[in-house]
PDB file of C-alpha atoms in Angstrom:
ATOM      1  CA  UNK A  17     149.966 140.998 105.557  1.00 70.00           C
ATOM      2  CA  UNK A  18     149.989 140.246 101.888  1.00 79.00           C
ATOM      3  CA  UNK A  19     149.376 136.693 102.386  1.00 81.00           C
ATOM      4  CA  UNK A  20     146.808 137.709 104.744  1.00 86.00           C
ATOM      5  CA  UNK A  21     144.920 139.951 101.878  1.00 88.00           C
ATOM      6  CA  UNK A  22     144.723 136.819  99.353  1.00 85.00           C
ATOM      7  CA  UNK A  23     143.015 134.988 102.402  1.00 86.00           C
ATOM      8  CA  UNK A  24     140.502 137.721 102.727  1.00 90.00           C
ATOM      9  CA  UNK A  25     139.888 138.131  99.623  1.00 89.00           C
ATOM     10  CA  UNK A  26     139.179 134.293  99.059  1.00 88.00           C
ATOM     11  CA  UNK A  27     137.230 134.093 102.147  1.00 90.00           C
ATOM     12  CA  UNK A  28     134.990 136.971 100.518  1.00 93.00           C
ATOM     13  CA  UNK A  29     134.450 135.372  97.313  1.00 92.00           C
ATOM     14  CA  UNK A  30     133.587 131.879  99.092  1.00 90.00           C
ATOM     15  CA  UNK A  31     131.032 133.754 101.227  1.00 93.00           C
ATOM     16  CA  UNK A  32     129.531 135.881  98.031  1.00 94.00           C
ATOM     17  CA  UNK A  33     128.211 132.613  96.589  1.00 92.00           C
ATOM     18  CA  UNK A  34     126.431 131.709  99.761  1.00 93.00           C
ATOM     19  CA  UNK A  35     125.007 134.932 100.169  1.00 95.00           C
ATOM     20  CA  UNK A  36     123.769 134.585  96.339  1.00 95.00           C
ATOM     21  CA  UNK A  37     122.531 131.654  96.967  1.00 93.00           C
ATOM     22  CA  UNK A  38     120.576 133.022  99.559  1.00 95.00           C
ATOM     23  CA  UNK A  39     119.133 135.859  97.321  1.00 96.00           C
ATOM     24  CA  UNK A  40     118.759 132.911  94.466  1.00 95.00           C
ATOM     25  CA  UNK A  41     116.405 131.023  97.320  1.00 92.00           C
ATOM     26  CA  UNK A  42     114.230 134.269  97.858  1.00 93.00           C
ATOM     27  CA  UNK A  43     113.271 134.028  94.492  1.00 94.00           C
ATOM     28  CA  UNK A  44     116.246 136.861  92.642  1.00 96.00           C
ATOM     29  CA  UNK A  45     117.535 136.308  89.016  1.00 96.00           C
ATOM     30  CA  UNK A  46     120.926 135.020  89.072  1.00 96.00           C
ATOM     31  CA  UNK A  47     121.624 137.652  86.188  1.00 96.00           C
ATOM     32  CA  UNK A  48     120.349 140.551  88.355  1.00 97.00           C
ATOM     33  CA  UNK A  49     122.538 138.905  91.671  1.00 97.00           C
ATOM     34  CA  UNK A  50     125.394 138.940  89.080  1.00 97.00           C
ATOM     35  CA  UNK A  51     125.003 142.239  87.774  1.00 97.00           C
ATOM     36  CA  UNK A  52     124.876 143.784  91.415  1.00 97.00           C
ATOM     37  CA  UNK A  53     127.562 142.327  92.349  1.00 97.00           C
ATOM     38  CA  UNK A  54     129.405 143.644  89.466  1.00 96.00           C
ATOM     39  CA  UNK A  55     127.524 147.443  89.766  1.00 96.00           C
ATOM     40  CA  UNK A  56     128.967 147.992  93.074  1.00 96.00           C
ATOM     41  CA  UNK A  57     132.425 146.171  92.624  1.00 95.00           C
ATOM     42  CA  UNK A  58     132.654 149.150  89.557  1.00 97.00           C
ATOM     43  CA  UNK A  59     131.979 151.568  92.401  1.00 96.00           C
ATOM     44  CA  UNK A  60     134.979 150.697  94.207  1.00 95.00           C
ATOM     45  CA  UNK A  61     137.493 150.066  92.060  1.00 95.00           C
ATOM     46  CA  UNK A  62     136.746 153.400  90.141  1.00 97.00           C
ATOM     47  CA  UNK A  63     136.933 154.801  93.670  1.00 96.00           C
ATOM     48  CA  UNK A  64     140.514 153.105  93.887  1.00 95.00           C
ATOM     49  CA  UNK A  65     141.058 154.567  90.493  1.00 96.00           C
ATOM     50  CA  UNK A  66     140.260 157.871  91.639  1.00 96.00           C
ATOM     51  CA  UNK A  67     142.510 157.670  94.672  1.00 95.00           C
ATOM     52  CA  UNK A  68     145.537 156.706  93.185  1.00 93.00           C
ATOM     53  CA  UNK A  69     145.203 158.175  89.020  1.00 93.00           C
ATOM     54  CA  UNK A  70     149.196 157.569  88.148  1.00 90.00           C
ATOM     55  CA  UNK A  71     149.912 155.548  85.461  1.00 91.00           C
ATOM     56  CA  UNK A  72     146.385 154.244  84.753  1.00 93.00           C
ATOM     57  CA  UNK A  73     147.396 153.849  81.242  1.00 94.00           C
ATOM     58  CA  UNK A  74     143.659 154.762  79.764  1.00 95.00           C
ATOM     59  CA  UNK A  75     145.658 155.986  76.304  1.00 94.00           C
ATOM     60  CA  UNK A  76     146.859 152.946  75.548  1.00 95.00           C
ATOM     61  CA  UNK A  77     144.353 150.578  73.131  1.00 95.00           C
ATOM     62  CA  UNK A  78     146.124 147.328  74.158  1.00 96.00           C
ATOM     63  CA  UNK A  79     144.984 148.197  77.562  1.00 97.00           C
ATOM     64  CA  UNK A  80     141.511 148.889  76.611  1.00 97.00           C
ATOM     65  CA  UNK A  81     141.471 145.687  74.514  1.00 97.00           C
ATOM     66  CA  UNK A  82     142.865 143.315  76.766  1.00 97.00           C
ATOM     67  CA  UNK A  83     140.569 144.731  80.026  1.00 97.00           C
ATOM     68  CA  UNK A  84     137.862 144.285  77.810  1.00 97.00           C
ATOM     69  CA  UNK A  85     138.362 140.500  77.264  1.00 97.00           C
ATOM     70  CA  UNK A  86     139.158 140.412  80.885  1.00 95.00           C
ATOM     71  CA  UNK A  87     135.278 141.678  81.316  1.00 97.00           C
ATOM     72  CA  UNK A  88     133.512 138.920  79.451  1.00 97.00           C
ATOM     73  CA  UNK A  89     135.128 136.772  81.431  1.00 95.00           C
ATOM     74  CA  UNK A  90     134.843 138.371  84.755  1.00 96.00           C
ATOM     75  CA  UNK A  91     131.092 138.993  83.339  1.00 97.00           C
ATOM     76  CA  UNK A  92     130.395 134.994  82.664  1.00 96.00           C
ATOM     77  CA  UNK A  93     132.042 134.721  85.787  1.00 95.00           C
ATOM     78  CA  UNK A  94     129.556 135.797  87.763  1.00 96.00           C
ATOM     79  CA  UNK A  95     127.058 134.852  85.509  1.00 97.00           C
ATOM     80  CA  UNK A  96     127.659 131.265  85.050  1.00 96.00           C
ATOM     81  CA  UNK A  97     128.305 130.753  88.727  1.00 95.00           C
ATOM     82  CA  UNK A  98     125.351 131.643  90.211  1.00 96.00           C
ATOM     83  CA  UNK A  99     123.164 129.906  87.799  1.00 95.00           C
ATOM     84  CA  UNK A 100     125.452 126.913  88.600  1.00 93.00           C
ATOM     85  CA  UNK A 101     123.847 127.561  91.921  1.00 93.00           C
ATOM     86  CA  UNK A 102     120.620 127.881  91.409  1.00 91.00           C
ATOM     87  CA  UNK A 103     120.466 124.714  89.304  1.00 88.00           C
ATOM     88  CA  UNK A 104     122.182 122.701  91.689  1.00 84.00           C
ATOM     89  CA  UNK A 105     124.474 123.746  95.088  1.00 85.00           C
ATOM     90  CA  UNK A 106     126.785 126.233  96.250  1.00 89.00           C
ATOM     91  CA  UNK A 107     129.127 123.779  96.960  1.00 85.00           C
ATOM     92  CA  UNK A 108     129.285 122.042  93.465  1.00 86.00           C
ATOM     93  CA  UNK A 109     129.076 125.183  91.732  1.00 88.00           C
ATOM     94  CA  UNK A 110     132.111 126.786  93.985  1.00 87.00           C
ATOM     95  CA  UNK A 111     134.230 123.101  93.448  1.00 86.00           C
ATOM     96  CA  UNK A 112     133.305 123.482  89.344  1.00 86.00           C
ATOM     97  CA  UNK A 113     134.447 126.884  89.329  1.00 85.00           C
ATOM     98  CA  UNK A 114     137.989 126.510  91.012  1.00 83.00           C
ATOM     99  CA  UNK A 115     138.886 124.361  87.735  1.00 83.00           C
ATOM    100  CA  UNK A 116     139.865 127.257  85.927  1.00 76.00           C
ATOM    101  CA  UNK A 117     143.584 126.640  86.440  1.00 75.00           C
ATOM    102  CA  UNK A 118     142.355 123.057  83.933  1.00 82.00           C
ATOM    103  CA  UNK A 119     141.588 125.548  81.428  1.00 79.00           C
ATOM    104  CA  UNK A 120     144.338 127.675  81.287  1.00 75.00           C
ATOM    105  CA  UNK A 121     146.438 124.765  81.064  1.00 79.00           C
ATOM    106  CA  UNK A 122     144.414 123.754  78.212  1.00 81.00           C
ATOM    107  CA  UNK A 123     144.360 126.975  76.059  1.00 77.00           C
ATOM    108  CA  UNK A 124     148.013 127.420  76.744  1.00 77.00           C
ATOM    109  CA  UNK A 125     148.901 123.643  75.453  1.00 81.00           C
ATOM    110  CA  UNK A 126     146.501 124.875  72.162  1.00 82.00           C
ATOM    111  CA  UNK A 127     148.797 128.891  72.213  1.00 77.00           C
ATOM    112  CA  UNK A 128     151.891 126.422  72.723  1.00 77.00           C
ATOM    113  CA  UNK A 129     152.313 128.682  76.139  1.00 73.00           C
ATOM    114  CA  UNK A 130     152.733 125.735  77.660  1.00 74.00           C
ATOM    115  CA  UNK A 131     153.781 121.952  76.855  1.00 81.00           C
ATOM    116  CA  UNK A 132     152.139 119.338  77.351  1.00 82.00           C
ATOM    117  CA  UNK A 133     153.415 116.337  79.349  1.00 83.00           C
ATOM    118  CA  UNK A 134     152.409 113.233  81.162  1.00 87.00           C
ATOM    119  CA  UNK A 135     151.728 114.325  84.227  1.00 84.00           C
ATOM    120  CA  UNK A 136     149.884 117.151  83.176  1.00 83.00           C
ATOM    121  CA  UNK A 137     147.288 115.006  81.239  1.00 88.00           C
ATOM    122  CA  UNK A 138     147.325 112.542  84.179  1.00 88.00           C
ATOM    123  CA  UNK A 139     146.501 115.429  86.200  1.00 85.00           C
ATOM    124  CA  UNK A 140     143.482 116.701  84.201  1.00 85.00           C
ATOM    125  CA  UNK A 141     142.182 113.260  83.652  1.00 88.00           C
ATOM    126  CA  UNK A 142     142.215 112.979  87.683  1.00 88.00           C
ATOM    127  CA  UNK A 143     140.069 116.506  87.755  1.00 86.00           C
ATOM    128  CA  UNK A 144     137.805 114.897  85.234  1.00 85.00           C
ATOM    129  CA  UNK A 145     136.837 111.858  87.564  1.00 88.00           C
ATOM    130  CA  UNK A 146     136.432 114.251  90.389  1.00 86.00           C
ATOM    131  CA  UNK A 147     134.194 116.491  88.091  1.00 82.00           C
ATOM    132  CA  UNK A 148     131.867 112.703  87.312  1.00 80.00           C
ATOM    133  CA  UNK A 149     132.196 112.291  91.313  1.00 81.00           C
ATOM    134  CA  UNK A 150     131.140 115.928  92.145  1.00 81.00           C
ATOM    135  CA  UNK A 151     128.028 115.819  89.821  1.00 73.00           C
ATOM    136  CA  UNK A 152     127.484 112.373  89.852  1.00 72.00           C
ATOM    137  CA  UNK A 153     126.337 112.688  86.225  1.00 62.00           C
ATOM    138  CA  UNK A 154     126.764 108.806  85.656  1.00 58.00           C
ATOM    139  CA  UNK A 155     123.407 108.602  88.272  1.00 62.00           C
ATOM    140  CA  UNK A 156     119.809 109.468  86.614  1.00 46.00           C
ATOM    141  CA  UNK A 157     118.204 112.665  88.880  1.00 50.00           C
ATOM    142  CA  UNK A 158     120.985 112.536  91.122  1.00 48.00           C
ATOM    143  CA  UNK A 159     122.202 114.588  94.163  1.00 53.00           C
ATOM    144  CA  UNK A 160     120.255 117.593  92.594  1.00 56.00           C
ATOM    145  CA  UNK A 161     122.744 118.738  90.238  1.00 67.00           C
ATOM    146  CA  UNK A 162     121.065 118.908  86.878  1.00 76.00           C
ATOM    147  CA  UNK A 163     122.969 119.433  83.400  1.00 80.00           C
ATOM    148  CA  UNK A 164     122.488 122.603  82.722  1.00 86.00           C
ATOM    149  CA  UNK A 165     123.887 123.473  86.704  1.00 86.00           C
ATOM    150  CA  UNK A 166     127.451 121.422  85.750  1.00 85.00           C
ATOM    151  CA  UNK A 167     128.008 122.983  82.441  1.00 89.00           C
ATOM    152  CA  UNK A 168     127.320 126.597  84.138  1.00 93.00           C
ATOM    153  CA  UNK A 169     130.011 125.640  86.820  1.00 90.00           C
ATOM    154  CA  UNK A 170     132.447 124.423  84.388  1.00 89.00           C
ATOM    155  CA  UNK A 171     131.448 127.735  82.293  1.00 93.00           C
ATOM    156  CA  UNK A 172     132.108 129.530  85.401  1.00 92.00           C
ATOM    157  CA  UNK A 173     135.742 127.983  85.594  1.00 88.00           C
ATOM    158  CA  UNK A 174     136.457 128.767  81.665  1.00 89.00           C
ATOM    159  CA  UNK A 175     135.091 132.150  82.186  1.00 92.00           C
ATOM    160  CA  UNK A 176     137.306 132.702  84.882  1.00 88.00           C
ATOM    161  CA  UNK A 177     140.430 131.668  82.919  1.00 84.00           C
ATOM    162  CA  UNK A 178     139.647 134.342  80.199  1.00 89.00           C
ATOM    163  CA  UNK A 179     139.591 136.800  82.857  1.00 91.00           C
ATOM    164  CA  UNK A 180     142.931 135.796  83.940  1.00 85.00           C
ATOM    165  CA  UNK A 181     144.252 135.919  80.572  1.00 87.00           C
ATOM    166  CA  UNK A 182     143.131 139.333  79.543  1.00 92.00           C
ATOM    167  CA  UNK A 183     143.806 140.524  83.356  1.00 92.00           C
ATOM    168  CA  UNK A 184     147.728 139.328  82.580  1.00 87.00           C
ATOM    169  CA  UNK A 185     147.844 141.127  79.037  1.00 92.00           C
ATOM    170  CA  UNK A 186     146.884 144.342  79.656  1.00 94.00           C
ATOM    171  CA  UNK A 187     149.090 144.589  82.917  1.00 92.00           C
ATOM    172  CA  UNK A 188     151.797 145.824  81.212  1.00 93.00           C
ATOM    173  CA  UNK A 189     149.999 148.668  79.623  1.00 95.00           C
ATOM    174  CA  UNK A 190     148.163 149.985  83.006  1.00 94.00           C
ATOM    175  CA  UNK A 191     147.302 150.108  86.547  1.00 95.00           C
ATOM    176  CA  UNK A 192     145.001 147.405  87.774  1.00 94.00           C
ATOM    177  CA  UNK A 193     142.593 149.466  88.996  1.00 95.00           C
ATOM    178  CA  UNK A 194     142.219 151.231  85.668  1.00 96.00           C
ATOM    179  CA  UNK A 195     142.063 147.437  84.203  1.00 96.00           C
ATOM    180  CA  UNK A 196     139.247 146.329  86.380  1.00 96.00           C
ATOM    181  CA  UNK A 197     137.230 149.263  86.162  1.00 97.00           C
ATOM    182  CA  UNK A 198     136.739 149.040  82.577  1.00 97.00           C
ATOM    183  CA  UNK A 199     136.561 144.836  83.155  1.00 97.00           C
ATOM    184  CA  UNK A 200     132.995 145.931  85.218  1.00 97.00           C
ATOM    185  CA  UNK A 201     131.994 148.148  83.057  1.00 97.00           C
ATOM    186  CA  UNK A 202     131.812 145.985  80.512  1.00 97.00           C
ATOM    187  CA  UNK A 203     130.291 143.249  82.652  1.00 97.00           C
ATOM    188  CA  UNK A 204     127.479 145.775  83.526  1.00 96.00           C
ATOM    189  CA  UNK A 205     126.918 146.793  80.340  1.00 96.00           C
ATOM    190  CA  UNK A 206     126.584 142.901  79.576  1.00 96.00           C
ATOM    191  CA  UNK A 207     124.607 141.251  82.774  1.00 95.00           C
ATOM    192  CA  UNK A 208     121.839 144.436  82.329  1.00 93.00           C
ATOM    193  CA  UNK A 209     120.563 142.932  79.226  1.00 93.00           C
ATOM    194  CA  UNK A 210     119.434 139.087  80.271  1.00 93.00           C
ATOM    195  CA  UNK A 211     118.307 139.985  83.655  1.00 88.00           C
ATOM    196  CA  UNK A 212     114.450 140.816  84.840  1.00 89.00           C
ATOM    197  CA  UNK A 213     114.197 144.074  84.515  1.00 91.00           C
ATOM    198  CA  UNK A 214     111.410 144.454  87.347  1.00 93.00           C
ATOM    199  CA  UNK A 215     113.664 142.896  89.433  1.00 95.00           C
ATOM    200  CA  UNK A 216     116.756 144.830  88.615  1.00 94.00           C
ATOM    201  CA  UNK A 217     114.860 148.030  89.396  1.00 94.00           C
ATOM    202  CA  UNK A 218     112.596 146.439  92.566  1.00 94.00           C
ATOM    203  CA  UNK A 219     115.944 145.611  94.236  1.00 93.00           C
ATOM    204  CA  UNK A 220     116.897 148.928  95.103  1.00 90.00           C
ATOM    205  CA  UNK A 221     114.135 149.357  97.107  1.00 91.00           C
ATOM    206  CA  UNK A 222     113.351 145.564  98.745  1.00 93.00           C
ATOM    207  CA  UNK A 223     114.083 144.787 101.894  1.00 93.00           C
ATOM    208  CA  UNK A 224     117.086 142.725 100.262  1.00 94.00           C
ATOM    209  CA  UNK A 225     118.836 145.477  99.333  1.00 94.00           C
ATOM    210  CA  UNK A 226     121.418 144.869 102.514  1.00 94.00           C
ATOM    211  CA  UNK A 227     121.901 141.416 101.033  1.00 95.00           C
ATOM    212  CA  UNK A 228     122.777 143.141  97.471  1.00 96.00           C
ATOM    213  CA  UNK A 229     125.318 145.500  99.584  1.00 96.00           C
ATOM    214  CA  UNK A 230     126.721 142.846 100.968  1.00 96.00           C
ATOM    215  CA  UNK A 231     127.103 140.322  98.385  1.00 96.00           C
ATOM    216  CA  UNK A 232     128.901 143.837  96.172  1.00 95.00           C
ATOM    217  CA  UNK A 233     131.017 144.740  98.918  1.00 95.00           C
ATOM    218  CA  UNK A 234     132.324 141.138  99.512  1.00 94.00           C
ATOM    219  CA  UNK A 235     132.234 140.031  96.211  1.00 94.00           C
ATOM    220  CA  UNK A 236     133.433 142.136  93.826  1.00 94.00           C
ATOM    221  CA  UNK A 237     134.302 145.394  95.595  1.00 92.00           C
ATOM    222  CA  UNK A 238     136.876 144.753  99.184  1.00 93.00           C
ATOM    223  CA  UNK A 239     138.023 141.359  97.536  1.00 93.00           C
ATOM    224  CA  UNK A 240     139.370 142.492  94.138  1.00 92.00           C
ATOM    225  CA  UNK A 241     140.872 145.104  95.499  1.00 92.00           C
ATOM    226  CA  UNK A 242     142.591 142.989  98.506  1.00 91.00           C
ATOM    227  CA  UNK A 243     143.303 140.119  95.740  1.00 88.00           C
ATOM    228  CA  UNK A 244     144.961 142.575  93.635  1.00 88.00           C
ATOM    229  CA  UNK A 245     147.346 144.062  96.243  1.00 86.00           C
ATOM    230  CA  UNK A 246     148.132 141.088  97.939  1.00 83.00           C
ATOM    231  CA  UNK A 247     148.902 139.029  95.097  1.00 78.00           C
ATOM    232  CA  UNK A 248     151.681 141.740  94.225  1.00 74.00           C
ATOM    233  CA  UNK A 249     153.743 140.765  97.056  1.00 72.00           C
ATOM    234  CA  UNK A 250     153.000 137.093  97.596  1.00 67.00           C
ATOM    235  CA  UNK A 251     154.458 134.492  96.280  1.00 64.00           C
ATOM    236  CA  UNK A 252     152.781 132.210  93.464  1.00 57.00           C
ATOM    237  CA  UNK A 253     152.580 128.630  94.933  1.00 57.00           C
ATOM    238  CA  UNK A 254     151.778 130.160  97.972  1.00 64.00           C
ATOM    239  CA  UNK A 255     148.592 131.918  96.316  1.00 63.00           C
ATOM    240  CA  UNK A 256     147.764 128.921  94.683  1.00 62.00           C
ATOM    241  CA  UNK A 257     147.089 127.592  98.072  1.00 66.00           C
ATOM    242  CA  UNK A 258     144.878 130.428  99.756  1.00 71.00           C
ATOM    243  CA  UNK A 259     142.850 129.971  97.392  1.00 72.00           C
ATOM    244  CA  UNK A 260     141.534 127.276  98.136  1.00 75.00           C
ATOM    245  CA  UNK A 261     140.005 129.146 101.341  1.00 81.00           C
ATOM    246  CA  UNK A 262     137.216 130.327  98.636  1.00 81.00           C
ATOM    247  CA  UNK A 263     135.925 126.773  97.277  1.00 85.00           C
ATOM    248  CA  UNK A 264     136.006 124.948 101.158  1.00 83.00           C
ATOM    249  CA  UNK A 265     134.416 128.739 102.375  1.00 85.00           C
ATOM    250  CA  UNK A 266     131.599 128.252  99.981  1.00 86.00           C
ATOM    251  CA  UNK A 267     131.051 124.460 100.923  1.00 83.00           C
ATOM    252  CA  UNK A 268     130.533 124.969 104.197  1.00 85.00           C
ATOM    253  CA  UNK A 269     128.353 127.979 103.805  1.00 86.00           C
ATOM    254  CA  UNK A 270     126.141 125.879 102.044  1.00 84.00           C
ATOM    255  CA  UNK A 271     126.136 122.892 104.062  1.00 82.00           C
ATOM    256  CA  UNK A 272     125.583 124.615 107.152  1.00 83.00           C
ATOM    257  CA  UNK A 273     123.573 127.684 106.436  1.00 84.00           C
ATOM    258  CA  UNK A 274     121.784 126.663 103.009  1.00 82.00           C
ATOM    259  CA  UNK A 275     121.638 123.059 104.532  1.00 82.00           C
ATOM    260  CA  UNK A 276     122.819 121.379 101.521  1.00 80.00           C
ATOM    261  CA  UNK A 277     123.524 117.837 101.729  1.00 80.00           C
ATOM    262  CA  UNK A 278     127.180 115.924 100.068  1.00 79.00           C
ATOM    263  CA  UNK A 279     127.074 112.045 100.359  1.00 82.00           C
ATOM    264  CA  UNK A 280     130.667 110.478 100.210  1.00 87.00           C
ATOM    265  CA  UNK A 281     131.368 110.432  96.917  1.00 86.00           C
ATOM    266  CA  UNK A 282     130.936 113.656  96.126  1.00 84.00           C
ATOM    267  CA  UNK A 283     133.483 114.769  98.899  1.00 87.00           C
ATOM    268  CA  UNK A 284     135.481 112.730  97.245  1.00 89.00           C
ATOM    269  CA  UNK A 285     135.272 113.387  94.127  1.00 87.00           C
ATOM    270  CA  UNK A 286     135.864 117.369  95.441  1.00 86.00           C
ATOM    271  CA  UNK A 287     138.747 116.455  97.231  1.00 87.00           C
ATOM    272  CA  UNK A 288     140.012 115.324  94.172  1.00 88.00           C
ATOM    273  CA  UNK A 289     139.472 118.328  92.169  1.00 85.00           C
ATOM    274  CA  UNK A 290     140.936 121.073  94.664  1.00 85.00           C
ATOM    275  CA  UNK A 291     144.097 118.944  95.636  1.00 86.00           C
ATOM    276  CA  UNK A 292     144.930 118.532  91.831  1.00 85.00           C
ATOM    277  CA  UNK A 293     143.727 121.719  90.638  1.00 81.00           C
ATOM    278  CA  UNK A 294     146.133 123.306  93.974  1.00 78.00           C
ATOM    279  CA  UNK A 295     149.386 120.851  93.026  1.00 80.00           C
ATOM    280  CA  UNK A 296     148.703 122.161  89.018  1.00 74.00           C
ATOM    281  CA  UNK A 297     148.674 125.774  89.962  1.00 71.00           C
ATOM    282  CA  UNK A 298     151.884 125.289  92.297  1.00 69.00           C
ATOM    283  CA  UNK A 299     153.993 123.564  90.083  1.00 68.00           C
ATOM    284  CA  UNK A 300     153.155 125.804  86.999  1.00 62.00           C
ATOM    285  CA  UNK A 301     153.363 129.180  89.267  1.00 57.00           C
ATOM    286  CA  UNK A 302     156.929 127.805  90.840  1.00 54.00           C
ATOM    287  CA  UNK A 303     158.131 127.008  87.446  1.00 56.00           C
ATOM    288  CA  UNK A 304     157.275 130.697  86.767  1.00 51.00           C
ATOM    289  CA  UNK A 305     158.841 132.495  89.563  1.00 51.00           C
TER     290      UNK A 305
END
């Protein structure tokens, strides 16, 4: 059942980006997409908060400072990705994203949490040439994907490393659920500011509102809470592979409801990244447990 949870959980965040690219299509901001599905994944977990109090760990300032870091990056997060999407493809943007495990590696060679070795570097040079493949940068107006859509996704990826980093450190000093409900808090207070206003306040009342729920409930709400419990009792290299149910999830979504369109390369250059990224997280998780 645990195992199970990180599937569902994965499967929810893969379908949250189509359904945001959905609301991106119908003309929404991506910061007031991102900032819903933030609003009502605070709803939830404070509900989870509420059910089960013990040993939230609120007193302790670590905890406060370390769940705040872990909101600027669960804020960019959001952020990042879905203007990945709206500047280029669900797909892309999803494939972008899942390179966060490149970036923790990376800030923990700089921390000297980790060390560096051969393979390591051969691995993120191979995630690199997928990355050119994916975006197909090295082709003038190509595929779709502009600049500005690649550098969100990869934002999206280093965004969601930070969040894993201050998620980790304040662990120790509190319940999750007291952790994440101060992480979206502080996204909210964030994603309010650079969003339409107009639109933040119209979408309460539009006939998209169901889309909002949805895209909340799915996104940010069920999954963390899923994520959170099923991690506890599954093992690492096995999560590391799940997860890849949220990139392929997203893909397909897009390909066959959004109709987007991948020529060759670009499938390869994504099967690249997630069978990398996957071995990286496995070995480094294994080494852990």
């Amino acid at each position: 059942m645990s195992t199970l949870f990180v599937i569902l959980a994965a499967l929810c965040w893969g379908l949250s980006g189509g359904i945001g690219g959905i609301l991106m299509a119908d003309g929404w901001d991506p910061y007031v997409v991102s900032f819903y599905r933030g609003a009502i994944g605070f709803l939830f977990v404070l509900g989870w908060l509420a059910l089960i109090p013990r040993g939230s760990g609120l007193s302790s300032r670590r905890l406060w400072l370390w769940s705040v870091v872990a909101g600027l990056g669960v804020a960019g997060n959001f952020a990042f990705y879905f203007v990945s999407i709206a500047e280029g493809s669900v797909a892309v943007a999803a494939t972008l994203m899942y390179c966060a495990p490149v970036f923790v590696y990376l800030v923990s060679f700089v921390l000297k949490l980790e060390r560096p070795t051969l393979l390591k570097w051969a691995a993120i040079a191979m995630v690199m040439v997928g990355i050119v493949l994916l975006t197909r940068v090295y082709e003038t107006g190509a595929g779709g994907v502009t600049l500005i859509g690649a550098g969100a996704g990869l934002l999206a990826g280093l965004s969601y490393a930070i969040f894993i980093f201050g998620f980790k450190y304040a662990a120790p000093h509190g319940s999750p659920q007291a952790i994440l409900v101060i992480a979206f808090a502080v996204l909210g207070a964030i994603l309010i500011w650079p969003g339409d206003t107009e639109q933040t306040l119209a979408a309460l009342g539009s006939p998209s509102w169901r889309l909002f729920a949805v895209l909340g409930v799915l996104g940010a709400g069920l999954s963390f809470i899923l994520y959170v419990v099923g991690l506890s009792h599954t093992a690492p290299a096995v999560a590391s592979i799940v997860a890849m149910v949220e990139p392929v999830t997203a893909s397909l979504f897009g390909v066959v409801v959004l109709q987007e369109t991948l020529v060759a390369v670009q499938v390869l250059g994504m099967g690249l990244i997630l069978v990398t990224v996957t071995a990286l997280s496995v070995n480094s998780r294994q080494r852990v447990a």
